C-alpha positions as a printed Julia matrix, in Angstrom:
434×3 Matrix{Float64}:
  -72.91  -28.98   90.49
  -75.89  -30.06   88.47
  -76.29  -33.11   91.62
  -76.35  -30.7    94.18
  -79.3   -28.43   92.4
  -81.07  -31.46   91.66
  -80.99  -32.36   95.28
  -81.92  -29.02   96.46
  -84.97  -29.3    94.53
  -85.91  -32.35   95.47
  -85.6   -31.01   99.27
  -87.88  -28.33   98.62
  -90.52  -30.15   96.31
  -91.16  -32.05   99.58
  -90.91  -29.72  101.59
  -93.87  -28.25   99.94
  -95.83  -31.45   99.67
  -94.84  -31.57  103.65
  -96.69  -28.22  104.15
  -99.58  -28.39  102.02
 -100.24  -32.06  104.13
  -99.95  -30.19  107.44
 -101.78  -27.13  106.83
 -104.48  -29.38  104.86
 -104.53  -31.58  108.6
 -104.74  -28.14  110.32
 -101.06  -27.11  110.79
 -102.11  -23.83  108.16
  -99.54  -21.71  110.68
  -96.4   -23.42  110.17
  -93.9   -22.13  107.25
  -95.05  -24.04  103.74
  -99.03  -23.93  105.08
 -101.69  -22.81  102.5
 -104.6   -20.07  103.02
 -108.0   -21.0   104.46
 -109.32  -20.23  100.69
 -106.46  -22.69   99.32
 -107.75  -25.46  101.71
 -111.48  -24.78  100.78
 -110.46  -24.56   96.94
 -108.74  -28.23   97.01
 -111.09  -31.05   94.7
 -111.96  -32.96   97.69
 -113.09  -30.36   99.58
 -115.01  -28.47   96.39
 -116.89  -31.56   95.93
 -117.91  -32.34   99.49
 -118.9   -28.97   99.65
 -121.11  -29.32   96.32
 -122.46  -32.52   98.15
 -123.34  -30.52  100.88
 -125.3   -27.83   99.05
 -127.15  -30.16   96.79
 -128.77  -32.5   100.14
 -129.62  -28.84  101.49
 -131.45  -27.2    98.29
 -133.12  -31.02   98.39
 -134.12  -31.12  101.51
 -135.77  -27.63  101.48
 -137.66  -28.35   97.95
 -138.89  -31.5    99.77
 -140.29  -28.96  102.7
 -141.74  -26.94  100.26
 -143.5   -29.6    98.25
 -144.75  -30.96  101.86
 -146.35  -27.65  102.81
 -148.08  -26.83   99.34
 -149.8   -30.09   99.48
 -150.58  -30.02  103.18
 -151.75  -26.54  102.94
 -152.22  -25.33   99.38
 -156.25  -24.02   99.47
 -156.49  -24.84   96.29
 -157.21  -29.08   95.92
 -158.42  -28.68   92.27
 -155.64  -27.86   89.27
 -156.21  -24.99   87.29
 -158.16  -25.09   84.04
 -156.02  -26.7    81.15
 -152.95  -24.49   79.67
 -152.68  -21.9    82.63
 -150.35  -21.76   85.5
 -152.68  -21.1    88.61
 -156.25  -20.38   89.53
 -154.27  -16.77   89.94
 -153.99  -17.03   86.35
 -157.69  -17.32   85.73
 -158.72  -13.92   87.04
 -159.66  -11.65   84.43
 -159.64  -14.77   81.99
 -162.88  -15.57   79.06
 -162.06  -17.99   77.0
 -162.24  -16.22   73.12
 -163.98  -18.37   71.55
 -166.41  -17.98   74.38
 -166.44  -13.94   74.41
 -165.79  -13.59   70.4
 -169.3   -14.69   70.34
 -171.27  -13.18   72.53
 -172.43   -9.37   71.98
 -171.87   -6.35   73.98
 -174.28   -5.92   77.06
 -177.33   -3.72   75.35
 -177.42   -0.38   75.43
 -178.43    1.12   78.21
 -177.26   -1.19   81.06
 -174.41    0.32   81.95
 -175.92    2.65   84.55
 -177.17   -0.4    86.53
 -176.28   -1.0    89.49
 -178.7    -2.92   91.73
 -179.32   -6.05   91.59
 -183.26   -7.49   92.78
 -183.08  -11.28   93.09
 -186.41  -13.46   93.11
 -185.32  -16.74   94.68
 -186.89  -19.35   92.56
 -188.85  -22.48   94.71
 -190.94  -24.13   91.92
 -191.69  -24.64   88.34
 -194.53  -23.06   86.79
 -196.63  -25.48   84.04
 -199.27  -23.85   83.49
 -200.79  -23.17   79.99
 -203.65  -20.68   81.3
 -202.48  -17.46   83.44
 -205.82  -18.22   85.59
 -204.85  -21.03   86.72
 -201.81  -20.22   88.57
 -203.06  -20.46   92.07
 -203.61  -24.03   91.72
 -201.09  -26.57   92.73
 -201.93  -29.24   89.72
 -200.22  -25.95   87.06
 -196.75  -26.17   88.95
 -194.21  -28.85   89.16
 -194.15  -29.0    93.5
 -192.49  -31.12   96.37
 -195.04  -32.27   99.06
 -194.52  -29.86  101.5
 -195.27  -26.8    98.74
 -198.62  -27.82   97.89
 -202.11  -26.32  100.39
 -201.37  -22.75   99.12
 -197.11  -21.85   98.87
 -197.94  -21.24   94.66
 -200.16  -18.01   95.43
 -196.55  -16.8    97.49
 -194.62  -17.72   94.96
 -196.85  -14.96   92.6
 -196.71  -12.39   95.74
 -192.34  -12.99   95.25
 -192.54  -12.1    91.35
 -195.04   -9.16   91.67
 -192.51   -7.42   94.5
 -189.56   -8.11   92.36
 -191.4    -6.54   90.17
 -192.63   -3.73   91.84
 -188.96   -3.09   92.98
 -187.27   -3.21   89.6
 -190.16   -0.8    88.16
 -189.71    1.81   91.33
 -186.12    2.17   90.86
 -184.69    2.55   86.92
 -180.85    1.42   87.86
 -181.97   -2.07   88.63
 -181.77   -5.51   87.33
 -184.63   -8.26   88.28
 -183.15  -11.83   87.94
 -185.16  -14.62   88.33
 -182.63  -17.58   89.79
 -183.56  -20.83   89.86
 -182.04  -24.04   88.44
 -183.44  -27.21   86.69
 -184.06  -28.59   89.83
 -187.15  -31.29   89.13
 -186.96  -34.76   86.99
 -190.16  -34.57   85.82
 -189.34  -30.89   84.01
 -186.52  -29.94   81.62
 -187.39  -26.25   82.62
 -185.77  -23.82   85.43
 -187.39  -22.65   87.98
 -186.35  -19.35   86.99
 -187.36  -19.57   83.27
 -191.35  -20.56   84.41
 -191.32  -17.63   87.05
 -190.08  -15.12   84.13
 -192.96  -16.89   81.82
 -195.54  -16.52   84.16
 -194.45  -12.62   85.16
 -195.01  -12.08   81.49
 -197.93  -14.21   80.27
 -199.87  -12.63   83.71
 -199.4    -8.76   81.49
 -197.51   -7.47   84.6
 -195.58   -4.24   84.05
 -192.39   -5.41   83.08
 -189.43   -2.93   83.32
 -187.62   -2.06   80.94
 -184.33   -0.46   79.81
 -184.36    3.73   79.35
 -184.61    4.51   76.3
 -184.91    1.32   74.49
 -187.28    0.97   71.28
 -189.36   -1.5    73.34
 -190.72    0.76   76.27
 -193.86    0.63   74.94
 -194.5    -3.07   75.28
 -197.76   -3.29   73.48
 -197.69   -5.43   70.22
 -200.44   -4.19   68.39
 -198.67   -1.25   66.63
 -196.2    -3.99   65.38
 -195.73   -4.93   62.17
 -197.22   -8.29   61.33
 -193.81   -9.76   60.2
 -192.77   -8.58   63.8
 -195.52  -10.04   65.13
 -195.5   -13.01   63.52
 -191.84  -13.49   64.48
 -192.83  -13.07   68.36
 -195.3   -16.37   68.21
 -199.02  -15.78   68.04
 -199.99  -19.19   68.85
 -197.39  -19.28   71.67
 -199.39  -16.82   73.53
 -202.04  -19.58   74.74
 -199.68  -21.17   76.91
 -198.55  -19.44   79.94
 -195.68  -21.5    80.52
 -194.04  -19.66   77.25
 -192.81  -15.92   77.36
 -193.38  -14.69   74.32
 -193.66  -10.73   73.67
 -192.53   -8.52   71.08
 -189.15   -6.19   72.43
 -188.58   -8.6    75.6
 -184.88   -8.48   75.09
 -185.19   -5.62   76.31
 -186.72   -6.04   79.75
 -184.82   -4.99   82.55
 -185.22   -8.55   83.96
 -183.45  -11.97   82.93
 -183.05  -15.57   84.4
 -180.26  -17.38   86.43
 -180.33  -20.76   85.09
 -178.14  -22.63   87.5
 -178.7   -21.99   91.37
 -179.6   -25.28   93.23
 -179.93  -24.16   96.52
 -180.39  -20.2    98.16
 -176.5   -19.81   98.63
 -176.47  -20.19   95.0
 -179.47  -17.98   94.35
 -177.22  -14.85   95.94
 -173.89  -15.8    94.38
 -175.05  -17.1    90.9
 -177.05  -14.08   90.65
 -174.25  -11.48   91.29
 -172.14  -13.75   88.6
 -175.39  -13.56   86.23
 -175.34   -9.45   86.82
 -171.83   -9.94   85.65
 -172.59  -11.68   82.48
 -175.11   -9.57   81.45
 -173.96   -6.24   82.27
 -170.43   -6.49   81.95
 -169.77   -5.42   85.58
 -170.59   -6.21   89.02
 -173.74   -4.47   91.45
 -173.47   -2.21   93.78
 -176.6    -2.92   95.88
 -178.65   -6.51   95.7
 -181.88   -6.66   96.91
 -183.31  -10.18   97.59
 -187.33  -10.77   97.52
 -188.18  -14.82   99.36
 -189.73  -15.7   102.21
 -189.54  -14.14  105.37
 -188.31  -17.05  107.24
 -185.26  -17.13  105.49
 -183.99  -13.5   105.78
 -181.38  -14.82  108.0
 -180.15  -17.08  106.7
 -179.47  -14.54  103.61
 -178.59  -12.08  105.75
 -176.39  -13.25  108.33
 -174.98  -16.7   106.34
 -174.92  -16.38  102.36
 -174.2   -12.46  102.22
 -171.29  -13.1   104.91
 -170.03  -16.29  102.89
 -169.7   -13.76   99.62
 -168.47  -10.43  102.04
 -171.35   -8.67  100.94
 -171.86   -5.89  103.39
 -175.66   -5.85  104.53
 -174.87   -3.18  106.69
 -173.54   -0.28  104.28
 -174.77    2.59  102.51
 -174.12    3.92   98.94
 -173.22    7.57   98.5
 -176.62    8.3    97.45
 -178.21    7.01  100.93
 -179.25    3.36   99.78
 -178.66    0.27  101.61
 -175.94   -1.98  100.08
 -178.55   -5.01  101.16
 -181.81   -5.18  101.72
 -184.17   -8.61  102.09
 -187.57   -8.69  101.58
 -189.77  -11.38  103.11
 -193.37  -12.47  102.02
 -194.51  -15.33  103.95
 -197.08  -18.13  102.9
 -200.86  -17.19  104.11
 -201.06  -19.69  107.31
 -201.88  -19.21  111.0
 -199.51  -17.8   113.8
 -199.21  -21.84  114.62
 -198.51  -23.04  111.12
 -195.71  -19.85  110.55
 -193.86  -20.81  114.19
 -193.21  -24.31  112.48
 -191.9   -23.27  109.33
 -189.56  -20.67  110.86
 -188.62  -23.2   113.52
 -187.74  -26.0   110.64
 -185.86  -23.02  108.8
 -183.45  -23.02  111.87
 -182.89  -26.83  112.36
 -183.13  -27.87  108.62
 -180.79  -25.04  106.8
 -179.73  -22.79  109.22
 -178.02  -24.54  110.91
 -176.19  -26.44  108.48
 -175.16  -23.12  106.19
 -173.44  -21.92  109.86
 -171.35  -25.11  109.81
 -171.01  -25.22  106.53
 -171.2   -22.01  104.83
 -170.33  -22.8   101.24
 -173.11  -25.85  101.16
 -169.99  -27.94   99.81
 -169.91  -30.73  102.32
 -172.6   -33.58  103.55
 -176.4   -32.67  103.53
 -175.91  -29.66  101.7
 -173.85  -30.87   98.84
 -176.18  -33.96   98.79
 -178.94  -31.48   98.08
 -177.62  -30.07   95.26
 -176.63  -33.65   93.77
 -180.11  -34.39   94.13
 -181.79  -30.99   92.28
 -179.15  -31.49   89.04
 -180.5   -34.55   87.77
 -179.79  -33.46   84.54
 -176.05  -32.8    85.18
 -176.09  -29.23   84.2
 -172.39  -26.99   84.74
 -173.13  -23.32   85.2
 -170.67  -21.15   83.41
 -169.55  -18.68   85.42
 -166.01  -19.43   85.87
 -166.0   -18.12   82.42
 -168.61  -15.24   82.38
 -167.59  -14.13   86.03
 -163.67  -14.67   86.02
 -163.01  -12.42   88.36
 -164.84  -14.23   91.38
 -163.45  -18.11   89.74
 -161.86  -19.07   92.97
 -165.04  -17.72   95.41
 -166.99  -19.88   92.95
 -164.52  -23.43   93.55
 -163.7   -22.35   97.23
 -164.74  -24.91   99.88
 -163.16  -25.21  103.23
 -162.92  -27.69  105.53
 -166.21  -29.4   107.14
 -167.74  -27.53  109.53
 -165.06  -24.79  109.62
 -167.87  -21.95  109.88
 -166.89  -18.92  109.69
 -162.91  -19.47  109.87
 -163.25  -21.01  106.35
 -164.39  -17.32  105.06
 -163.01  -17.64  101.59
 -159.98  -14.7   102.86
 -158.58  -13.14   98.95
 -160.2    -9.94   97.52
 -162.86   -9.68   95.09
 -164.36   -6.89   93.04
 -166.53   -5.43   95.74
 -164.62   -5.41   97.8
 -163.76   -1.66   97.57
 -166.8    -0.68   96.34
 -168.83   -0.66   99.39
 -168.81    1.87  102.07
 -165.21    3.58  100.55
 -163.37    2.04  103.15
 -162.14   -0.94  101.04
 -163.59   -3.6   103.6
 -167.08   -5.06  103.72
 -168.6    -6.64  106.9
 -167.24  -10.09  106.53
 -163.86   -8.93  104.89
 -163.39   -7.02  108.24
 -164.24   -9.74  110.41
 -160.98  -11.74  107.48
 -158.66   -9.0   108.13
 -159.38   -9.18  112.04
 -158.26  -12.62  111.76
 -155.45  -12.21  110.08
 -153.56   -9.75  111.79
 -154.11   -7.34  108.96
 -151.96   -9.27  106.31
 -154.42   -9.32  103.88
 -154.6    -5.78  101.79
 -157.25   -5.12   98.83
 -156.1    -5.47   95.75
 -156.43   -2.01   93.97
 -157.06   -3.87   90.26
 -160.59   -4.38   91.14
 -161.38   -1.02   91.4
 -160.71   -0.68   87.52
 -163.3    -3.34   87.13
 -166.28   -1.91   84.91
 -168.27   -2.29   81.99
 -166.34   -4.61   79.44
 -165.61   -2.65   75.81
């Protein structure tokens, strides 16, 4: 008996391994086959499978990796310790902001923004001497009578600031000459005060009243008294708080517009609603249709109170009909031109330029003091992409022009892209910092 079990067992054991081989070789539908999921759950075919997965997830990361580097806009790394430039937004260093005070009392009702675009340096050390060309620090093609403009553009920056009590005059102008260790927006402030200009000033400030003879002499002594003989010095008791202040770091006019919103920033704690620029006439469109569409400023808006969201106002040198055809003709071929090609000034000539007018290797510090616009102020395109290398993410005035959410150039971005791009609602929280 015990023979005759054995070899019925033996009979079915292979009988068993019999089916398992055929349904394993595709006979599953014969009597001893296995289930699909059996076959699929056998080692070799688990590990094949595994195989198979693994070259897939592989081959997709590799796609992935291909595209970010191909088309990532980004071709700098983030600053040390954070993720992404994404990262940055909204970002001061603290031991940057821990010591730095709160904007002064008083400027957080401003909201327009007068820029004076800076052209020379101012040496003077005698206020009557600043028509001549031997008191300022000049290229070639300044000297014959450009200094007595460069006065007209500080007394209507003036004028502006004074006529309207929610604005901001910022002289912007970098260290752009060898031969001078100060800004051209530092000697334009100097001479605005040393020429006893009306200066604005904040509302309700303990300096209104500007005059220094009611001071005490401690006061006065702490202001300078033998500073006031040279012109080239601002020195005046209470001028911290003047409703005007410099922009150190612009090498070129695109930087005079977007250094000077960034510099708004910095000193108010938020960003303008209205910018006003004061330069030469010439160069209005360049401003206008170039450097305010680079940033998506709308020039074309309105506040709710009726005022333009961008005005330019042009004071031309003194010169003939003739002389005036030349310069406006030269404005065309020499920057024009190249800011419509390149509209960023990152690239060839333009970056050239600015190599050339930091020969003191200065770093503004606005990535910092400005988070919010860090990647506008590291974005550069592609050579001469123009206008399809508008940088296309949202920024803080974005919804802060017309209501709409859109200004002129982000339009023109959203047009482009089908509509994928939506404003980002966080910048509307944007305000004065606490």
């Amino acid at each position: 008996m015990v023979p005759k079990a054995s070899g019925s067992t033996s009979l079915l054991t292979g009988a068993r391994k019999s089916g398992i081989s055929l349904a394993l070789n595709g006979g599953g539908g014969q009597p001893g086959g296995v289930s699909l999921h059996d076959r699929l759950s056998a080692r070799s075919r688990v590990t094949n499978l595994g195989v198979v997965l693994l070259l897939g997830f592989a081959a997709l990361s590799g796609l992935m990796n291909l595209r970010y580097m191909l088309f990532s806009r980004h071709t700098n790394a983030p600053p040390l310790g954070l993720h992404s430039w994404q990262s940055f937004h909204g970002y001061t260093p603290d031991q940057l902001s821990n010591s730095v005070p709160p904007p002064r009392n008083g400027t957080d009702h401003l909201n327009h923004l007068v820029i004076v675009t800076g052209h020379a340096i101012w040496a003077g050390c005698d206020i009557k001497g600043k028509d001549r060309d031997e008191n300022w620090v000049l290229e070639d093609y300044q000297k014959g009578g450009s200094v007595k403009t460069f006065y007209k553009h500080i007394e209507k920056g003036l004028q502006l600031t004074n006529e309207d009590p929610s604005a901001l005059l910022i002289f912007s102008g970098g260290q752009t000459r060898p031969n001078s260790l100060q800004t051209e927006a530092e000697s334009y402030f100097s001479l605005a005060v040393s020429a006893g200009l009306e200066l604005p000033m904040i509302a309700g400030s303990l300096s209104n009243s500007t005059s220094s003879s009611s001071s005490s002499s401690s006061s006065s002594s702490s202001v300078g008294q033998l500073a006031h003989a040279n012109a080239a010095v601002a020195t005046l008791h209470g001028l911290q708080d003047a409703r005007m202040t410099t922009e150190n770091f612009a090498l070129d006019s695109f930087e005079n517009l977007l250094f000077s919103i960034a510099r708004f920033r910095e000193y108010t704690g938020h960003y303008p609603g209205r910018i006003t620029v004061v330069g030469y006439g010439f160069k209005k469109g360049r401003f206008e249709e170039l450097h305010a569409k680079a940033v998506r400023w709308n020039t074309q808006g309105f506040l709710r109170n009726g005022e333009r969201t961008f005005q330019y106002v042009g004071v031309d040198d003194d010169i003939s009909e003739a002389e005036s055809q030349l310069q406006y003709r030269g404005e065309k071929v020499k920057a024009y031109n190249l800011f419509d090609k390149d509209m960023y000034g990152c690239h060839g000539r333009l970056r050239d330029k600015r190599i050339e007018r930091n020969p003191t290797r200065r770093f503004h510090p606005y990535m910092s003091s400005a988070p919010e616009i860090a990647d506008l102020l590291n974005w550069c395109p592609a050579p001469n992409s123009g206008l399809q290398g508008l940088y296309p993410e949202n920024l803080p005035w974005d919804a802060r022009v017309t209501g709409t959410g859109w200004g002129r150039g982000a339009l023109e971005v959203k047009k482009n892209s089908k509509g994928n791009i939506i404003p980002d609602t966080r910048w509307l929280q944007i305000g004065r910092e606490h």
